[in-house]
Amino acid sequence: FLVMRLRLLTSPLPPLLAPRASPAALLDASAVASVHTSLGDLSSTLAFADQAGNLAGALFPLSLPPYLLFLYFLGYEGNRCPKTAQFGAQFLLLFVVSTVLTGIVTKGTYSSSLADVDWLHGGAEALLTTSNLFLGFGLAGALSSGKMEPAGAGMEGTRPQRFAALALAVTVFGSAFAGPQLGVEAHSPFLFGAGALPADLLAASPLPLHAEPANALSIPTWAIHFSSVFEYLFAMGMVWQMAALSGNERWKGLTWGMLPLHASGVAACTYHFFYNSPDLSFLVLLQAALTLAGNTTCAVAAARLASSNGWTPSMLNPFDQSSAAASPSAAASDPPAAAAIPGAAAAPNAAKLVVLTALASYGVKYGELLLGPVPYLGGVEGAVAGVLLCFGFPALTAARFRKLSAQEAKRAPREPR
């Protein structure tokens, strides 16, 4: 397979839109060996994102404990985190479950990886983008109203959102097992490929377009990926703004803690840009490592936030009644009144996300057809290109927040908390 990739750099390009061999036919037999199909196989059950049997499959489960700690500290009552945002963070656990279930179906039915089975891939990722939507817009709701979550508020107000999100999860889980019985094939596109440009239109184009392999992501699956990335960036911005609403600068630390998870999402998109090339499988390991690092930094940042709002280690002791008495009350924990934060209105931000997602999805899906051998790079060239993409965009994000921090410090210097 590596020889084929290198030949692409020295041989004439293939005919326009000529059919290519299935990626499965290009893989060495060792790349698809050791497929575990038993539901009782612990390695398959615990390997998130369909990565049983390798280091990435070990790192994904290890990222779960720090994420649970993050949920615990984020939900501390003294933080007054909006309940819709909390639910969004919690809903991510169903995305984790979906990667396990769809990974089992993918291996057992198609002897493939989840990334190469578009309809299952897109369905699982739909739960991730739902999680990010609730997280980002839950925070935006508080910011646009200029009010923190009332002390002692429960999750009752999120009931409609919870029912809708759980219905989506049930649909994804059910379709994962029903799809193969209904004859859905490995490379059937997610949502029937809605929005794809007609093949006749592409064939008639005067542009030098080249065919994509069978495992290329469909427009709906690309849209799910890019919406997740943009929604998470939006959520990072809303978390940053929570510092102004609450008067607690520790919220900004949580934004920095989220940065490795943003990089993890970019790593996944980079892997798909290169058509899930086995030559660049290190990107899957990199994604898993960034997920573990990001969940850990988020847990640490959320713990610092909770500590600044009154949390103490004694609250971990269920038999210590003094910790319950020290829990923040509505009177004691109300922050100073704040005006609505500019730029947090739901409708304009939703419109921006839709436009950005559409531009990115169509731009990558069809734009890379103009790049000749670039999406097929392997070896050193592919590795260098993959690393630059994985860390380039997160570096720009970090530079943006660093600049914002400097501007805010210049306008209103504050003592460190």
Coordinates of C-alpha atoms in Angstrom, one line a residue:
F1 CA 0.0 0.0 0.0
L2 CA 2.9 2.4 0.8
V3 CA 4.4 1.6 -2.6
M4 CA 1.1 2.5 -4.3
R5 CA 1.1 5.8 -2.4
L6 CA 4.6 6.6 -3.4
R7 CA 3.8 5.8 -7.0
L8 CA 1.1 8.4 -6.9
L9 CA 3.8 11.1 -6.6
T10 CA 5.7 9.9 -9.7
S11 CA 3.1 8.5 -12.0
P12 CA 0.5 10.2 -14.1
L13 CA -2.8 11.0 -12.3
P14 CA -5.7 8.6 -12.9
P15 CA -8.5 9.5 -15.3
L16 CA -11.1 12.0 -14.2
L17 CA -13.6 10.3 -11.8
A18 CA -12.3 6.9 -12.8
P19 CA -13.4 4.1 -10.4
R20 CA -10.9 3.1 -7.7
A21 CA -10.4 -0.2 -6.0
S22 CA -12.1 -0.5 -2.6
P23 CA -9.8 0.5 0.3
A24 CA -10.4 -2.9 1.8
A25 CA -8.8 -4.5 -1.3
L26 CA -5.7 -2.3 -0.9
L27 CA -5.1 -3.3 2.8
D28 CA -2.5 -5.8 3.7
A29 CA -4.1 -8.9 5.3
S30 CA -2.5 -8.0 8.7
A31 CA -4.4 -4.8 8.8
V32 CA -7.7 -6.6 9.1
A33 CA -6.6 -9.5 11.2
S34 CA -7.6 -10.3 14.7
V35 CA -11.2 -9.1 14.3
H36 CA -13.1 -9.6 17.5
T37 CA -16.8 -10.3 16.9
S38 CA -17.9 -11.7 20.3
L39 CA -20.1 -9.4 22.4
G40 CA -18.3 -10.9 25.4
D41 CA -14.9 -9.9 24.2
L42 CA -13.8 -7.4 26.8
S43 CA -11.3 -5.7 24.5
S44 CA -13.9 -5.0 21.9
T45 CA -16.4 -3.8 24.5
L46 CA -14.0 -1.4 26.1
A47 CA -12.2 -0.1 23.0
F48 CA -13.9 3.2 22.2
A49 CA -14.0 4.3 18.6
D50 CA -13.5 0.7 17.3
Q51 CA -9.8 0.5 18.3
A52 CA -9.7 -2.9 20.1
G53 CA -6.3 -4.5 20.2
N54 CA -4.0 -1.5 19.9
L55 CA -2.7 1.4 22.1
A56 CA -5.4 3.8 21.0
G57 CA -8.0 1.2 22.2
A58 CA -6.3 1.3 25.6
L59 CA -6.1 5.1 25.9
F60 CA -9.8 5.7 25.1
P61 CA -11.1 3.8 28.1
L62 CA -8.4 5.4 30.3
S63 CA -9.9 8.8 29.4
L64 CA -13.2 8.0 31.0
P65 CA -12.3 8.3 34.7
P66 CA -11.0 11.9 34.3
Y67 CA -14.0 12.8 32.3
L68 CA -16.3 11.6 35.1
L69 CA -14.3 13.7 37.5
F70 CA -14.8 16.7 35.2
L71 CA -18.6 16.1 35.3
Y72 CA -18.5 15.9 39.1
F73 CA -16.6 19.2 39.5
L74 CA -18.5 21.0 36.8
G75 CA -21.8 20.1 38.4
Y76 CA -20.8 21.4 41.8
E77 CA -23.6 23.7 42.9
G78 CA -21.4 26.6 43.8
N79 CA -20.3 26.9 40.1
R80 CA -23.9 27.7 39.1
C81 CA -23.2 26.1 35.7
P82 CA -26.4 26.2 33.5
K83 CA -28.2 22.9 33.7
T84 CA -28.6 22.6 29.9
A85 CA -24.8 22.8 29.6
Q86 CA -24.3 20.2 32.3
F87 CA -26.7 17.9 30.5
G88 CA -24.7 18.4 27.3
A89 CA -21.5 17.4 29.0
Q90 CA -23.2 14.3 30.5
F91 CA -24.8 13.3 27.2
L92 CA -21.3 12.8 25.8
L93 CA -21.3 9.5 27.7
L94 CA -24.0 8.2 25.3
F95 CA -21.7 9.1 22.4
V96 CA -19.0 6.9 24.1
V97 CA -21.6 4.0 24.3
S98 CA -22.5 4.5 20.7
T99 CA -18.9 4.1 19.5
V100 CA -18.7 0.8 21.4
L101 CA -22.0 -0.5 19.9
T102 CA -21.4 0.7 16.4
G103 CA -17.8 -0.6 16.6
I104 CA -19.1 -4.1 17.5
V105 CA -21.5 -4.1 14.6
T106 CA -18.9 -2.7 12.2
K107 CA -16.4 -5.5 13.0
G108 CA -18.9 -8.3 13.3
T109 CA -20.9 -7.5 10.2
Y110 CA -18.5 -5.7 7.8
S111 CA -15.1 -6.7 9.1
S112 CA -14.1 -3.1 8.9
S113 CA -13.4 -0.1 11.1
L114 CA -16.0 2.3 12.2
A115 CA -14.3 5.2 10.3
D116 CA -14.8 3.3 7.0
V117 CA -18.5 2.5 7.5
D118 CA -20.1 5.9 6.7
W119 CA -23.7 5.3 7.9
L120 CA -22.7 4.0 11.3
H121 CA -19.9 6.5 11.6
G122 CA -22.2 9.5 11.0
G123 CA -24.9 8.2 13.3
A124 CA -22.4 7.8 16.2
E125 CA -20.9 11.2 15.6
A126 CA -24.4 12.7 15.6
L127 CA -24.5 12.1 19.4
L128 CA -21.2 14.0 19.8
T129 CA -22.5 17.1 17.9
T130 CA -25.7 16.9 20.0
S131 CA -23.6 17.0 23.2
N132 CA -21.6 20.0 22.0
L133 CA -24.8 21.8 21.0
F134 CA -26.3 21.5 24.4
L135 CA -23.0 22.5 26.1
G136 CA -22.4 25.6 24.0
F137 CA -26.0 26.9 23.7
G138 CA -26.7 26.1 27.4
L139 CA -23.9 28.4 28.4
A140 CA -25.0 31.0 25.7
G141 CA -28.5 31.0 27.2
A142 CA -27.2 32.2 30.6
L143 CA -24.8 34.7 29.0
S144 CA -27.5 36.3 26.8
S145 CA -29.9 36.6 29.8
G146 CA -27.1 38.0 32.0
K147 CA -28.1 35.7 34.9
M148 CA -26.4 32.8 36.5
E149 CA -28.2 29.5 37.1
P150 CA -30.3 29.9 40.3
A151 CA -28.8 28.1 43.3
G152 CA -30.4 24.8 44.0
A153 CA -31.9 24.5 40.5
G154 CA -32.6 21.0 39.3
M155 CA -32.6 19.4 35.9
E156 CA -36.4 19.6 35.5
G157 CA -36.1 22.6 33.1
T158 CA -34.1 20.5 30.7
R159 CA -36.7 17.8 30.3
P160 CA -37.7 18.6 26.7
Q161 CA -34.0 18.7 25.6
R162 CA -33.3 15.4 27.4
F163 CA -36.2 13.6 25.8
A164 CA -35.2 14.8 22.3
A165 CA -31.6 13.9 22.8
L166 CA -32.4 10.5 24.3
A167 CA -34.7 9.8 21.4
L168 CA -31.9 10.5 19.0
A169 CA -29.6 8.1 21.0
V170 CA -32.2 5.3 20.9
T171 CA -32.6 5.9 17.1
V172 CA -28.8 5.6 16.6
F173 CA -28.6 2.5 18.7
G174 CA -31.6 0.8 17.1
S175 CA -30.5 1.6 13.5
A176 CA -27.0 0.2 14.2
F177 CA -28.4 -3.2 14.8
A178 CA -31.4 -3.0 12.3
G179 CA -29.4 -1.6 9.4
P180 CA -27.5 -4.7 8.5
Q181 CA -30.7 -6.7 8.6
L182 CA -32.3 -4.3 6.2
G183 CA -29.4 -4.7 3.7
V184 CA -27.5 -1.5 4.5
E185 CA -24.0 -2.0 3.1
A186 CA -20.7 -1.0 4.5
H187 CA -20.2 2.1 2.3
S188 CA -23.9 3.2 2.3
P189 CA -23.8 6.9 3.0
F190 CA -25.2 8.4 6.2
L191 CA -28.7 9.9 5.8
F192 CA -28.6 8.5 2.2
G193 CA -25.9 11.0 1.3
A194 CA -28.3 14.0 1.5
G195 CA -26.8 17.1 -0.1
A196 CA -24.3 15.3 -2.3
L197 CA -23.6 16.9 -5.7
P198 CA -24.9 14.8 -8.6
A199 CA -22.3 12.4 -10.1
D200 CA -23.3 13.7 -13.6
L201 CA -22.5 17.3 -12.5
L202 CA -19.1 16.3 -11.3
A203 CA -18.4 14.2 -14.4
A204 CA -19.2 17.2 -16.6
S205 CA -17.1 19.6 -14.6
P206 CA -14.1 21.1 -16.5
L207 CA -12.1 21.0 -13.3
P208 CA -9.5 18.3 -13.0
L209 CA -11.4 16.3 -10.4
H210 CA -10.2 12.9 -9.3
A211 CA -12.3 10.0 -8.0
E212 CA -12.5 9.4 -4.3
P213 CA -12.3 5.9 -2.7
A214 CA -15.3 4.1 -1.4
N215 CA -14.6 4.9 2.2
A216 CA -14.7 8.7 1.7
L217 CA -17.0 10.5 4.1
S218 CA -20.4 11.6 2.8
I219 CA -21.6 15.2 3.0
P220 CA -23.8 14.4 6.0
T221 CA -20.9 12.7 7.9
W222 CA -18.5 15.6 7.1
A223 CA -21.2 18.0 8.2
I224 CA -21.5 16.1 11.5
H225 CA -17.8 16.3 12.0
F226 CA -17.4 20.0 11.2
S227 CA -20.4 21.0 13.2
S228 CA -18.9 19.2 16.2
V229 CA -15.6 21.1 15.8
F230 CA -17.3 24.5 15.3
E231 CA -19.7 23.9 18.2
Y232 CA -16.9 23.0 20.5
L233 CA -15.0 26.2 19.6
F234 CA -18.3 28.1 20.3
A235 CA -18.6 26.3 23.6
M236 CA -15.0 27.3 24.5
G237 CA -15.8 30.9 23.8
M238 CA -18.9 30.7 25.9
V239 CA -17.0 29.2 28.8
W240 CA -14.5 32.1 28.5
Q241 CA -17.4 34.6 28.7
M242 CA -18.7 32.9 31.9
A243 CA -15.8 34.6 33.7
A244 CA -17.4 38.0 33.1
L245 CA -20.9 36.8 34.0
S246 CA -19.8 35.1 37.3
G247 CA -17.0 37.3 38.2
N248 CA -14.7 34.3 38.5
E249 CA -11.7 34.1 36.3
R250 CA -11.3 30.4 36.9
W251 CA -13.8 29.8 34.1
K252 CA -11.1 30.9 31.6
G253 CA -8.9 28.1 32.9
L254 CA -11.6 25.7 31.8
T255 CA -11.4 27.1 28.3
W256 CA -7.6 26.4 28.2
G257 CA -8.4 22.9 29.6
M258 CA -10.7 22.2 26.6
L259 CA -7.9 23.0 24.1
P260 CA -6.5 19.4 23.8
L261 CA -10.1 18.1 23.2
H262 CA -10.4 20.6 20.3
A263 CA -7.1 19.3 19.0
S264 CA -8.5 15.7 19.3
G265 CA -11.5 16.6 17.1
V266 CA -9.1 18.2 14.5
A267 CA -7.0 15.0 14.5
A268 CA -10.1 12.9 13.7
C269 CA -11.0 15.3 10.8
T270 CA -7.4 15.1 9.5
Y271 CA -7.5 11.3 9.5
H272 CA -10.7 11.4 7.4
F273 CA -9.2 14.0 5.0
F274 CA -6.6 11.4 4.2
Y275 CA -9.3 8.8 3.6
N276 CA -8.4 6.9 6.8
S277 CA -5.1 5.8 5.4
P278 CA -3.4 3.0 7.2
D279 CA -0.2 4.8 6.6
L280 CA -1.5 7.6 8.9
S281 CA -3.0 5.4 11.6
F282 CA -0.9 7.2 14.1
L283 CA -3.5 10.0 13.9
V284 CA -5.9 7.7 15.7
L285 CA -3.4 7.1 18.5
L286 CA -2.8 10.9 18.6
Q287 CA -6.5 11.5 18.8
A288 CA -6.8 9.0 21.7
A289 CA -3.8 10.6 23.5
L290 CA -5.3 14.1 23.1
T291 CA -8.6 12.9 24.4
L292 CA -7.0 11.5 27.5
A293 CA -5.0 14.7 28.0
G294 CA -8.0 16.9 27.4
N295 CA -10.3 15.1 29.8
T296 CA -7.5 15.3 32.4
T297 CA -6.9 19.1 31.9
C298 CA -10.7 19.7 31.9
A299 CA -11.0 17.8 35.2
V300 CA -8.2 19.8 36.8
A301 CA -9.7 23.1 35.5
A302 CA -13.1 22.2 36.8
A303 CA -11.7 21.2 40.1
R304 CA -10.0 24.6 40.4
L305 CA -13.3 26.3 39.5
A306 CA -15.2 24.3 42.1
S307 CA -12.6 25.0 44.8
S308 CA -12.8 28.7 44.1
N309 CA -16.6 28.5 44.6
G310 CA -16.4 26.7 48.0
W311 CA -15.8 23.0 47.2
T312 CA -13.5 21.2 49.7
P313 CA -12.2 17.6 49.7
S314 CA -14.3 16.9 52.8
M315 CA -17.4 17.0 50.5
L316 CA -16.2 13.7 49.1
N317 CA -17.1 12.1 52.4
P318 CA -20.8 11.2 52.4
F319 CA -20.8 10.8 56.2
D320 CA -19.4 14.3 56.9
Q321 CA -22.5 16.4 57.6
S322 CA -20.5 19.6 58.1
S323 CA -19.7 19.5 54.3
A324 CA -23.4 19.6 53.5
A325 CA -23.9 22.5 55.9
A326 CA -21.1 24.4 54.1
S327 CA -22.8 24.0 50.7
P328 CA -23.4 27.4 49.1
S329 CA -26.8 28.9 49.6
A330 CA -28.7 31.1 47.2
A331 CA -27.9 34.2 49.3
A332 CA -24.3 33.5 49.8
S333 CA -23.4 32.4 46.3
D334 CA -25.2 35.0 44.1
P335 CA -22.7 36.8 42.0
P336 CA -23.0 40.6 41.4
A337 CA -25.7 41.5 38.9
A338 CA -24.3 41.4 35.4
A339 CA -25.6 42.6 32.1
A340 CA -26.2 40.3 29.2
I341 CA -22.9 39.3 27.5
P342 CA -22.7 40.6 23.9
G343 CA -22.3 38.0 21.2
A344 CA -24.1 35.2 23.0
A345 CA -27.5 35.4 21.2
A346 CA -28.6 31.9 20.0
A347 CA -30.0 32.7 16.6
P348 CA -27.1 34.6 15.1
N349 CA -24.6 32.0 16.4
A350 CA -26.7 29.1 15.2
A351 CA -26.8 30.7 11.7
K352 CA -23.0 31.1 11.7
L353 CA -22.5 27.5 12.7
V354 CA -24.8 26.3 9.9
V355 CA -22.9 28.4 7.3
L356 CA -19.5 27.4 8.5
T357 CA -20.4 23.8 8.6
A358 CA -21.8 23.9 5.0
L359 CA -18.8 25.7 3.7
A360 CA -16.3 23.4 5.4
S361 CA -18.2 20.2 4.4
Y362 CA -18.5 21.0 0.7
G363 CA -15.1 22.6 0.6
V364 CA -13.3 19.5 2.0
K365 CA -15.5 16.9 0.4
Y366 CA -15.1 18.3 -3.2
G367 CA -12.1 20.6 -2.8
E368 CA -9.7 17.7 -2.0
L369 CA -10.7 16.2 -5.4
L370 CA -8.6 19.0 -6.9
L371 CA -5.5 18.2 -4.9
G372 CA -4.3 15.3 -6.9
P373 CA -2.2 12.9 -4.8
V374 CA -2.2 15.0 -1.7
P375 CA -5.1 13.2 0.1
Y376 CA -3.2 9.9 -0.6
L377 CA 0.1 11.0 0.9
G378 CA 1.8 8.4 3.1
G379 CA 5.1 7.9 4.7
V380 CA 7.0 11.0 5.9
E381 CA 5.1 13.4 3.7
G382 CA 1.8 12.3 5.0
A383 CA 2.9 12.2 8.6
V384 CA 4.3 15.8 8.4
A385 CA 1.1 17.0 6.7
G386 CA -1.1 15.3 9.2
V387 CA 0.8 16.7 12.2
L388 CA 0.7 20.2 10.8
L389 CA -3.0 20.0 10.3
C390 CA -3.6 18.5 13.7
F391 CA -1.7 21.1 15.7
G392 CA -2.0 24.1 13.3
F393 CA -5.6 24.9 13.8
P394 CA -5.5 24.4 17.6
A395 CA -2.5 26.6 17.7
L396 CA -4.5 29.4 16.0
T397 CA -7.3 28.9 18.6
A398 CA -4.8 29.2 21.4
A399 CA -3.4 32.3 19.9
R400 CA -6.9 33.8 19.7
F401 CA -7.6 33.2 23.4
R402 CA -4.1 34.5 24.4
K403 CA -4.7 37.7 22.4
L404 CA -8.2 38.0 24.0
S405 CA -6.7 37.5 27.4
A406 CA -4.1 40.2 26.8
Q407 CA -6.7 42.6 25.5
E408 CA -8.9 42.1 28.6
A409 CA -6.0 42.5 31.0
K410 CA -5.1 45.7 29.3
R411 CA -8.6 47.1 29.6
A412 CA -9.3 46.0 33.1
P413 CA -6.2 44.7 35.0
R414 CA -7.2 42.3 37.8
E415 CA -5.4 40.7 40.7
P416 CA -4.8 37.0 40.1
R417 CA -7.2 34.8 42.0

